[in-house]
XYZ file of C-alpha atoms in Angstrom:
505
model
C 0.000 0.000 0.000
C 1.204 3.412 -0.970
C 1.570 5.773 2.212
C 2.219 9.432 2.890
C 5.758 9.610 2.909
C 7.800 12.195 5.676
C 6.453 13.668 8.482
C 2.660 13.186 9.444
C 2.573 13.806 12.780
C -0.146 16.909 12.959
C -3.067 16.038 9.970
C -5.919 18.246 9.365
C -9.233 16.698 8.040
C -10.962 19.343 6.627
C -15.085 18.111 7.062
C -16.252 16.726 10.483
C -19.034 14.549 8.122
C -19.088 10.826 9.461
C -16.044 10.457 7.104
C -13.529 12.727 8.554
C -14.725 12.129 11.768
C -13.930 8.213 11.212
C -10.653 9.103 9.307
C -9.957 11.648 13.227
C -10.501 8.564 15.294
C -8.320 6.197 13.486
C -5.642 9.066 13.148
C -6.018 9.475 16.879
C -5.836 6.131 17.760
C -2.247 5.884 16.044
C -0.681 8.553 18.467
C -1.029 11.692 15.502
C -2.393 15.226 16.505
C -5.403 16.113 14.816
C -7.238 19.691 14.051
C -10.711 19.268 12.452
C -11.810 22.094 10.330
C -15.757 21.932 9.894
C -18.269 24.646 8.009
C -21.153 24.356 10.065
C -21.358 24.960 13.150
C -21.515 21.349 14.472
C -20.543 18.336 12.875
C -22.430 15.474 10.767
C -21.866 17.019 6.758
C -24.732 15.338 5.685
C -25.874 13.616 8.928
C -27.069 17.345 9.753
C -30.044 18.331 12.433
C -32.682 20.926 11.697
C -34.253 21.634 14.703
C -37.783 23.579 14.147
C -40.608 23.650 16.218
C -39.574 21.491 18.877
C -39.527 18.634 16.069
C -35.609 17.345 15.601
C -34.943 16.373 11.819
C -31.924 14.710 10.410
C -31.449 16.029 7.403
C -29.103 13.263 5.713
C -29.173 9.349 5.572
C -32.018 7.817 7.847
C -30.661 4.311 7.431
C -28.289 2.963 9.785
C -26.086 -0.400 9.131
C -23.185 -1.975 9.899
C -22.631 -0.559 13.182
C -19.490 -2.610 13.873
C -18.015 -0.159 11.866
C -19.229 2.372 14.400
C -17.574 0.285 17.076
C -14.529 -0.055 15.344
C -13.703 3.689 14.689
C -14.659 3.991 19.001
C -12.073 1.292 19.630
C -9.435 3.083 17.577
C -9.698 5.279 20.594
C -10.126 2.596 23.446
C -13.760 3.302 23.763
C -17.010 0.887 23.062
C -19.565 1.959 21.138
C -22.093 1.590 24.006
C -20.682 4.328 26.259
C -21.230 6.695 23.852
C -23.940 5.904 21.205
C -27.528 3.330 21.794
C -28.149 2.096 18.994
C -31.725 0.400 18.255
C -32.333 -2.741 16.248
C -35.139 -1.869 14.047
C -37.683 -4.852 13.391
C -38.752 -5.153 10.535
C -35.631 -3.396 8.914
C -38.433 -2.498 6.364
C -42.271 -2.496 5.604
C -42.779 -3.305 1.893
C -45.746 -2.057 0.321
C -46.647 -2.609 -3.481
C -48.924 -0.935 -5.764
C -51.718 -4.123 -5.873
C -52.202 -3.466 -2.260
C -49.870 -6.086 -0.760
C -47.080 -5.658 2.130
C -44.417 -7.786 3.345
C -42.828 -6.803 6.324
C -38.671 -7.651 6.038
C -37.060 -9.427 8.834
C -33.236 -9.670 9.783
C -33.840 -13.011 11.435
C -33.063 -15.425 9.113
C -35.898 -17.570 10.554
C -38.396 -14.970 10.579
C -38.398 -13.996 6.994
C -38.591 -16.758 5.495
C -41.621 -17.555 7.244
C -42.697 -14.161 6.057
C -41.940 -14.804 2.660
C -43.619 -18.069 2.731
C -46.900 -16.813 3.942
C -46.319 -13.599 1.535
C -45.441 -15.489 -1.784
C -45.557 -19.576 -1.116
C -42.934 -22.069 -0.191
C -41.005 -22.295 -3.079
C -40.295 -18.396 -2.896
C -39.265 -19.153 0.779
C -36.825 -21.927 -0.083
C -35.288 -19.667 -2.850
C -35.118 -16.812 0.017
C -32.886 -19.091 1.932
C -30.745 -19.594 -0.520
C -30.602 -16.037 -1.519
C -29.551 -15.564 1.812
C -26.885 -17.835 2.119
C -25.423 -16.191 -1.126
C -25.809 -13.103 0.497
C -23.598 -14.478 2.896
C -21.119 -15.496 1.152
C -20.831 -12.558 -1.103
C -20.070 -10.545 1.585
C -17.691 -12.730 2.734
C -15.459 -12.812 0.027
C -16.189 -8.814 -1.006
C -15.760 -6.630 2.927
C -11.677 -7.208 2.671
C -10.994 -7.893 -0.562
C -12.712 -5.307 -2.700
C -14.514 -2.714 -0.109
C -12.386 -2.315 3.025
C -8.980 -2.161 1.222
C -6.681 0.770 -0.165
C -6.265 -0.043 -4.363
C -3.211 1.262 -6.100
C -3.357 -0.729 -8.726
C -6.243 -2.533 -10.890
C -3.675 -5.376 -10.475
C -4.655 -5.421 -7.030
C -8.013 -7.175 -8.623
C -5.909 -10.058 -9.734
C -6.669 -12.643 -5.997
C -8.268 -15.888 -5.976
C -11.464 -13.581 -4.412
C -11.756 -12.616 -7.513
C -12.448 -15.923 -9.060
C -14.570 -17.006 -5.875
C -16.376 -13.514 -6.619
C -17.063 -14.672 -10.308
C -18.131 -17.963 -9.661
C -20.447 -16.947 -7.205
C -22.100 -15.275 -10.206
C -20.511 -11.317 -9.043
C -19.924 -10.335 -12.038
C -23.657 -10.527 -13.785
C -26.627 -8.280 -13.683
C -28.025 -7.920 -10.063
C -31.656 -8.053 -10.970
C -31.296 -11.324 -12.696
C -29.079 -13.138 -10.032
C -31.338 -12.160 -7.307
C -33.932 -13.568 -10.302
C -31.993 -16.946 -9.914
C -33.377 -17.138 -6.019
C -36.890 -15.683 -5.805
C -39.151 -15.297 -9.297
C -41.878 -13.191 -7.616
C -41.263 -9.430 -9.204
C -42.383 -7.885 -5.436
C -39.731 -9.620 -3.741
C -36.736 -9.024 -6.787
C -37.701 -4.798 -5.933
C -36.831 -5.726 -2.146
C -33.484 -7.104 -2.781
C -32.397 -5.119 -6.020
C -33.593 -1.606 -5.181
C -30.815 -0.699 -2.907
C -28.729 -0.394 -6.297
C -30.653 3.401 -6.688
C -28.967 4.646 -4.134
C -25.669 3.083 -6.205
C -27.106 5.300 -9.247
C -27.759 1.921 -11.606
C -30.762 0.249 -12.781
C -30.610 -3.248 -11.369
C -31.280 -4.150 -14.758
C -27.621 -2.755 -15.420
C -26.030 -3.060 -11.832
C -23.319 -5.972 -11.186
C -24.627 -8.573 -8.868
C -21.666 -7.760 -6.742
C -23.954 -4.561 -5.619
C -26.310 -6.659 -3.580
C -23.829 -7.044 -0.969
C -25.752 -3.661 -0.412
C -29.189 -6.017 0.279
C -27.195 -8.039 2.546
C -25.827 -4.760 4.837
C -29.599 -4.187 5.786
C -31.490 -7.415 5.004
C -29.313 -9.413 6.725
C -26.631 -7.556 8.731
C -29.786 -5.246 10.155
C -30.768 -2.088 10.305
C -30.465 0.347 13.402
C -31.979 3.854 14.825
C -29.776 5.592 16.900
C -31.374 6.777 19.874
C -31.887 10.975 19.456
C -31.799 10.330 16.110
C -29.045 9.907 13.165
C -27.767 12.624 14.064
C -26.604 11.344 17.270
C -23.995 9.180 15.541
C -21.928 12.116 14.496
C -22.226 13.916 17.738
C -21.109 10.859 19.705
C -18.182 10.395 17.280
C -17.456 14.302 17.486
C -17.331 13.818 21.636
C -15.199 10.667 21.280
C -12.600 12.804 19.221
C -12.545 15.683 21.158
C -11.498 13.645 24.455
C -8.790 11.573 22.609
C -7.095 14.865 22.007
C -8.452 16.160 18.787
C -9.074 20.200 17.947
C -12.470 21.090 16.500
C -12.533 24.162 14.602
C -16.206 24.342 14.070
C -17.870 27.375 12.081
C -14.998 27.600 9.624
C -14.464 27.236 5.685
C -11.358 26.122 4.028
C -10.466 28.547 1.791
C -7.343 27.066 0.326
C -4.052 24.756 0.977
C -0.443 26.618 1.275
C 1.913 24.290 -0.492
C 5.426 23.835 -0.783
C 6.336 21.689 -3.929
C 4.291 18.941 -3.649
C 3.490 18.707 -0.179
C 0.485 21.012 1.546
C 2.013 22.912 4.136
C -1.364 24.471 5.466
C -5.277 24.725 5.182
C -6.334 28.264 5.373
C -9.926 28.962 6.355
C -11.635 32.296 6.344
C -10.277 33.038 9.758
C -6.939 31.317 10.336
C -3.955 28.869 8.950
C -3.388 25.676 10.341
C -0.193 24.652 9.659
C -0.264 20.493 9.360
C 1.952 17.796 8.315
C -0.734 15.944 5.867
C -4.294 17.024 5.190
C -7.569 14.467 4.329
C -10.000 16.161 2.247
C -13.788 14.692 2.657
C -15.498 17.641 0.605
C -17.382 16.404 -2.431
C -14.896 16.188 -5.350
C -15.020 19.847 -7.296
C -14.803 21.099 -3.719
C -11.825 19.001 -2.696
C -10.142 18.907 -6.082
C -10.519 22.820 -6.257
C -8.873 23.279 -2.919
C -5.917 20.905 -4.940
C -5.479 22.831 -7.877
C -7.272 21.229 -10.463
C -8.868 18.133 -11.140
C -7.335 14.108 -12.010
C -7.708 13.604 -15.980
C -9.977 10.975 -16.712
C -10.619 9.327 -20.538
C -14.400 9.384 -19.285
C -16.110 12.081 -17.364
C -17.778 10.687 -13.894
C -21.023 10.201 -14.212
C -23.567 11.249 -11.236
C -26.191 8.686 -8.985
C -29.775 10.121 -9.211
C -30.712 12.969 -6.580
C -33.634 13.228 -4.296
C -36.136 14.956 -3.124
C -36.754 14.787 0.059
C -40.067 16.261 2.603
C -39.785 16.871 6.260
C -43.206 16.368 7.374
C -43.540 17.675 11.187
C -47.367 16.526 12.257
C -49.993 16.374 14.578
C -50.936 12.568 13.695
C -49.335 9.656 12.046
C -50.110 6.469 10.124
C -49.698 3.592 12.161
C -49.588 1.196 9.360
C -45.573 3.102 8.538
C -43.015 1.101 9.892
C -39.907 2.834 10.527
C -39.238 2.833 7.428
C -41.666 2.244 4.646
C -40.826 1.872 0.601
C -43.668 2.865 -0.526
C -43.178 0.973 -4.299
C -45.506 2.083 -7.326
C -46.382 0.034 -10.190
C -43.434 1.164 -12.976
C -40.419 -0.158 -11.853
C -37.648 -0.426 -14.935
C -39.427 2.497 -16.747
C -38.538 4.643 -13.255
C -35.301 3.798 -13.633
C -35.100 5.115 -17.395
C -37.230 8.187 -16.056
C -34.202 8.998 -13.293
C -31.333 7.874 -15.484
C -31.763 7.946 -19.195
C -34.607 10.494 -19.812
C -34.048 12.871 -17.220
C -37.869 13.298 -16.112
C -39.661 12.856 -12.292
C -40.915 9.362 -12.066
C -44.871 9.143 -13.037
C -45.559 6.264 -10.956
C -42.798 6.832 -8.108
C -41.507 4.610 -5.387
C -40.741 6.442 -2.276
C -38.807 5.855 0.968
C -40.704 7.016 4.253
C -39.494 7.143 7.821
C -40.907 7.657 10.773
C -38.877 7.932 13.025
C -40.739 9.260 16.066
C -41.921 5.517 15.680
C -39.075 4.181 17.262
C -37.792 7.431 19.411
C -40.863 9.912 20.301
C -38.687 12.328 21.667
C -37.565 13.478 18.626
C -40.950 15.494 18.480
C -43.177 17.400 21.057
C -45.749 15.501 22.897
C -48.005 13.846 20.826
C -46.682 14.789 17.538
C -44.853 12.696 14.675
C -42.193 13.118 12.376
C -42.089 11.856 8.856
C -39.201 11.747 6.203
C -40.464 11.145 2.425
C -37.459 10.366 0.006
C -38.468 11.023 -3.686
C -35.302 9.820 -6.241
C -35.280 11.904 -8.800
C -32.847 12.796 -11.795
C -29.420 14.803 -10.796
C -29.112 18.215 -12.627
C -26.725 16.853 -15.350
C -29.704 14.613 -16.725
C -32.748 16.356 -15.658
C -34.284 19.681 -14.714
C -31.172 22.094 -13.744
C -31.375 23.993 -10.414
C -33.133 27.022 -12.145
C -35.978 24.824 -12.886
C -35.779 23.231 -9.461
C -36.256 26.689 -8.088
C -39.806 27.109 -9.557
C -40.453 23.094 -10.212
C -40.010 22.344 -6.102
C -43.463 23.682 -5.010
C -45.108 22.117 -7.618
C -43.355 18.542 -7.001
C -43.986 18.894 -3.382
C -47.854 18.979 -4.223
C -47.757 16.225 -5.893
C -45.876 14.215 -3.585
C -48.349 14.983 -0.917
C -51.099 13.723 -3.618
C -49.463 10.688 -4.331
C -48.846 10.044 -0.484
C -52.762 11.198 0.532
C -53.445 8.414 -2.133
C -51.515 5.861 -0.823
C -50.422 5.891 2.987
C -51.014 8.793 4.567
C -54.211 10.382 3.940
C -54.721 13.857 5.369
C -51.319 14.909 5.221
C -51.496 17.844 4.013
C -53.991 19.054 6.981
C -51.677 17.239 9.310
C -48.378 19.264 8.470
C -47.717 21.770 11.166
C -43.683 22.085 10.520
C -41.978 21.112 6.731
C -39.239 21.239 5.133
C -38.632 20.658 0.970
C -34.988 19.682 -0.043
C -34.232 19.486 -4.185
C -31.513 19.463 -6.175
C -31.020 23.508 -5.516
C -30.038 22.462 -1.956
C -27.759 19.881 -2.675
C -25.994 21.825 -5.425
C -26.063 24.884 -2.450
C -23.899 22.500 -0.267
C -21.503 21.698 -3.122
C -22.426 18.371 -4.300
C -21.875 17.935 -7.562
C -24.682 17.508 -10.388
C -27.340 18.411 -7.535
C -27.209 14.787 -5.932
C -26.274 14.137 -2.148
C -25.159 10.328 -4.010
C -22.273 11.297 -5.618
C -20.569 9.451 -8.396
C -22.382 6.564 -9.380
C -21.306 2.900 -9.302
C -20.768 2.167 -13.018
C -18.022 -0.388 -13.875
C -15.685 2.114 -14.445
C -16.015 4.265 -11.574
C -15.769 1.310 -8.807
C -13.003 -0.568 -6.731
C -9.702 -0.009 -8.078
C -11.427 2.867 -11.275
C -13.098 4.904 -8.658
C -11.224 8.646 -7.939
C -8.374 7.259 -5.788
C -8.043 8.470 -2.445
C -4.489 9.624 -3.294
C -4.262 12.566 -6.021
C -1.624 12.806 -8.262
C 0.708 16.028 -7.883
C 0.084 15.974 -4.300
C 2.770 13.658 -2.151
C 0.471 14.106 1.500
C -3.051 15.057 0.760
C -5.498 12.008 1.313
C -9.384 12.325 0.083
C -12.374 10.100 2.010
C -16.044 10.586 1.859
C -18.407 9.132 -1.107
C -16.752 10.371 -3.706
C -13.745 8.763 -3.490
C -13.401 4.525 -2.140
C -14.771 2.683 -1.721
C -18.205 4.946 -2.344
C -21.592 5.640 -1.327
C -23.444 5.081 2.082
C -23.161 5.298 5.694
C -21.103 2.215 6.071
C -18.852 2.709 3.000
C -18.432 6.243 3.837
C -17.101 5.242 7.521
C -15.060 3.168 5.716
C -13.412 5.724 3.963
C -11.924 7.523 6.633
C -10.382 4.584 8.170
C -8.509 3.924 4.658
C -7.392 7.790 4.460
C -5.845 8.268 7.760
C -4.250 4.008 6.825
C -2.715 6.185 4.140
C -1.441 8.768 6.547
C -0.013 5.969 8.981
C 0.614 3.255 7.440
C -1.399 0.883 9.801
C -4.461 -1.456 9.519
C -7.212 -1.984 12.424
C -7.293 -5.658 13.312
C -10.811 -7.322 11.272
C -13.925 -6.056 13.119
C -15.703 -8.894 14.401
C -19.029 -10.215 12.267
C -21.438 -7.733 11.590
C -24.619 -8.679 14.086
C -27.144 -10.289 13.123
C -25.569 -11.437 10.197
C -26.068 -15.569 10.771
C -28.173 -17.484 9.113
């Protein structure tokens, strides 16, 4: 593995997101000093908290898995998890509801869904579920070190018997028709295959590898932190800031003093740090313009679809919602041409709700409910561009709350005492490029060992981490790429974390 060469003994990670936070405790743990340079003024990047009304809204990723990957960035420090952070199994992970008026609630327990499925779709869609999950399994398996929680410097890297285990376990096909191979019935395919949006590609066009996304939260499980997502960050923030780190919150990075190839300093709008190395977790154009210019590539990167998302604060709820609903309508590959090809809002559209007052009802005043409605919609490079967002978002949000009146949750509207509307102008506002809080998508050619390294060429001790860069998008890949920036900075890899909960069969 290629590491920062000289001195590295202060680093400053500019971004306190959940990816220079992780990349701070792992720097911590091996004995460097740390300074933290962060916009806003606390930190989660896109974990955020809007706080409005007494109602307490995280404004970034709702779902939660992996946690061991939580516990291992604690124990970089010496500290568990629990002392800081209580996390909540969620059961079911998800509700599933489809457009001909079934449901299908998903269950961790190995034992429990596939009595689920059986009573949902018959025996013989249970017995393939078992199997499914026993490939899930063993996808994992041979994927977490190999080709997810590992530092590539080389497409040669690629070249491992995992690689050939990977392809014979049928890795390198379309995800929609290998999960195809295990359950027929279209409902349950969606359940397994639709994580691969979030990816930005159809499963139609995704590689099978991808469902090792459908095994994170269909198998590992999903968890609710209590006091919301946002609590994850804040814990990780505290954790930091006792093992010695310096949090210098309410302040932009302007630019990086270099000398030769090495950055010497990260000026923000109201001081310079000097530092010994520097780990970058802006979205690309933001990190790559605080480098000097951008990595040439023979393709340009292409985008994940964006989202639209409402922050429903209410005086009722739906009891029916689990946690989290997906709410699926009846188009399902035409959607995907809609958000990827063609550039237009779905017309039949399946939606991601939480309600997360469910699970924790302090997060709202007495007797009220919060509710988080995720829309996917086309970034700005394919679709409407943020000037049309600006006079498109009012009329979108209408018909969102149509769509959901029909479906879920009628008398919404009525019911809304506090909202908030995020589009593709807000995204774009906080840097992200092509309007999308995804990033760059997980094509072929912009994965593993082809995705914008983590090292930049030109510059010998600047290290980049967050979704942009490996190994991608999510809350557990993003954790994972701090860990791998600051194993750039020191040269030193975290013993295996122990196997994710809940993942046995």
């Amino acid at each position: 593995m290629i590491t920062v060469k000289g001195p590295v003994d202060h680093v400053v990670v500019v971004g306190a997101g959940l990816a220079g936070l992780a990349a701070t405790l792992h720097l911590l743990g091996a004995g460097r000093r740390v300074t933290v340079v962060e916009r806003d003024t606390v930190p989660g990047g896109r974990a955020g908290l809007l706080e409005s009304g007494g109602f307490r809204v995280d404004t970034g990723p709702t779902v939660l898995t992996m946690p061991d990957l939580v516990e291992e960035a604690f124990a970089a420090v010496g500290e568990r998890m629990a002392d800081r952070l209580e996390l909540i199994p969620l059961d079911p992970a998800y509700r599933a509801r489809f457009a001909d008026g079934s449901q299908l609630d998903v269950h961790t327990d190995g034992a429990a869904m596939e009595a689920a499925v059986e009573q949902f779709a018959g025996a013989r869609q249970a017995v393939g579920y078992r199997r499914l999950r026993i490939w899930l399994e063993r996808l994992y398996q041979v994927q977490m070190r190999r080709f997810i929680d590992t530092n590539f410097d080389s497409p040669f890297q690629l070249a491992h018997p995992d690689l050939a285990r990977l392809a014979a376990l049928g890795g390198f096909g379309r995800l929609d028709a290998r999960i195809g191979h295990f359950v027929s019935d279209e409902r349950l395919r969606r359940v397994f295959s639709f994580q691969a949006l979030y990816a930005g590609v159809p499963p139609a066009r995704a590689l099978a590898a991808y469902a090792v996304i459908a095994y994170m939260d269909t198998v590992a499980g999903v968890y609710f932190p209590k006091g919301g997502m946002h609590a994850l960050p804040r814990a990780m923030a505290r954790s930091a800031e006792d093992a010695g780190a310096a949090f210098r919150f309410g302040q932009t990075a302007t630019r990086l003093e270099r000398s030769g190839d090495r950055v010497t300093a990260v000026v923000t709008d109201q001081e310079r740090i000097p530092c010994d190395a520097v780990v970058l977790t802006p979205d690309l154009p933001v990190a790559y313009r605080l480098l000097g210019g951008s990595p040439r590539r023979a393709v340009p990167l292409r985008h994940s679809p964006s989202a639209v998302i409402l922050h429903a604060g209410t005086d009722r709820t739906w009891p029916d919602l689990a946690h989290h609903t997906i709410s699926f309508g009846a188009a399902w590959k035409s959607t995907f041409h809609e958000l990827t090809r063609t550039g237009k809002l779905m017309s039949d559209p399946s939606l991601l709700i939480t309600r997360p007052t469910a699970t924790d009802p302090s997060l709202a005043p007495p007797g009220k409910h919060l509710h988080y409605v995720l829309a996917p919609c086309p970034n700005t490079e394919v679709g409407p561009g943020v000037r049309e967002w600006r006079e498109l978002g009012p009329r979108y949000r209408d018909e969102l709350l149509a769509e959901l009146e029909r479906r879920e949750m009628p008398g919404l509207g009525a019911a809304i005492e506090e909202e908030g509307l995020v589009t593709p102008v807000d995204w774009t506002a906080r840097g992200h490029a092509a309007g999308t809080p995804f990033s760059v998508a997980h094509t072929f050619a912009q994965t593993g060992p082809f995705r914008p390294r983590n090292l930049v060429r030109g510059t010998s001790n600047a290290v980049l981490a967050g979704c942009g860069t490996t190994p991608g998008v999510g809350v557990p890949t993003v954790l994972i790429s701090g860990k791998l920036a600051a194993e750039r900075i020191t040269g030193l890899r975290p013993a295996p974390s122990p196997a994710p909960r809940g993942s046995r069969a």
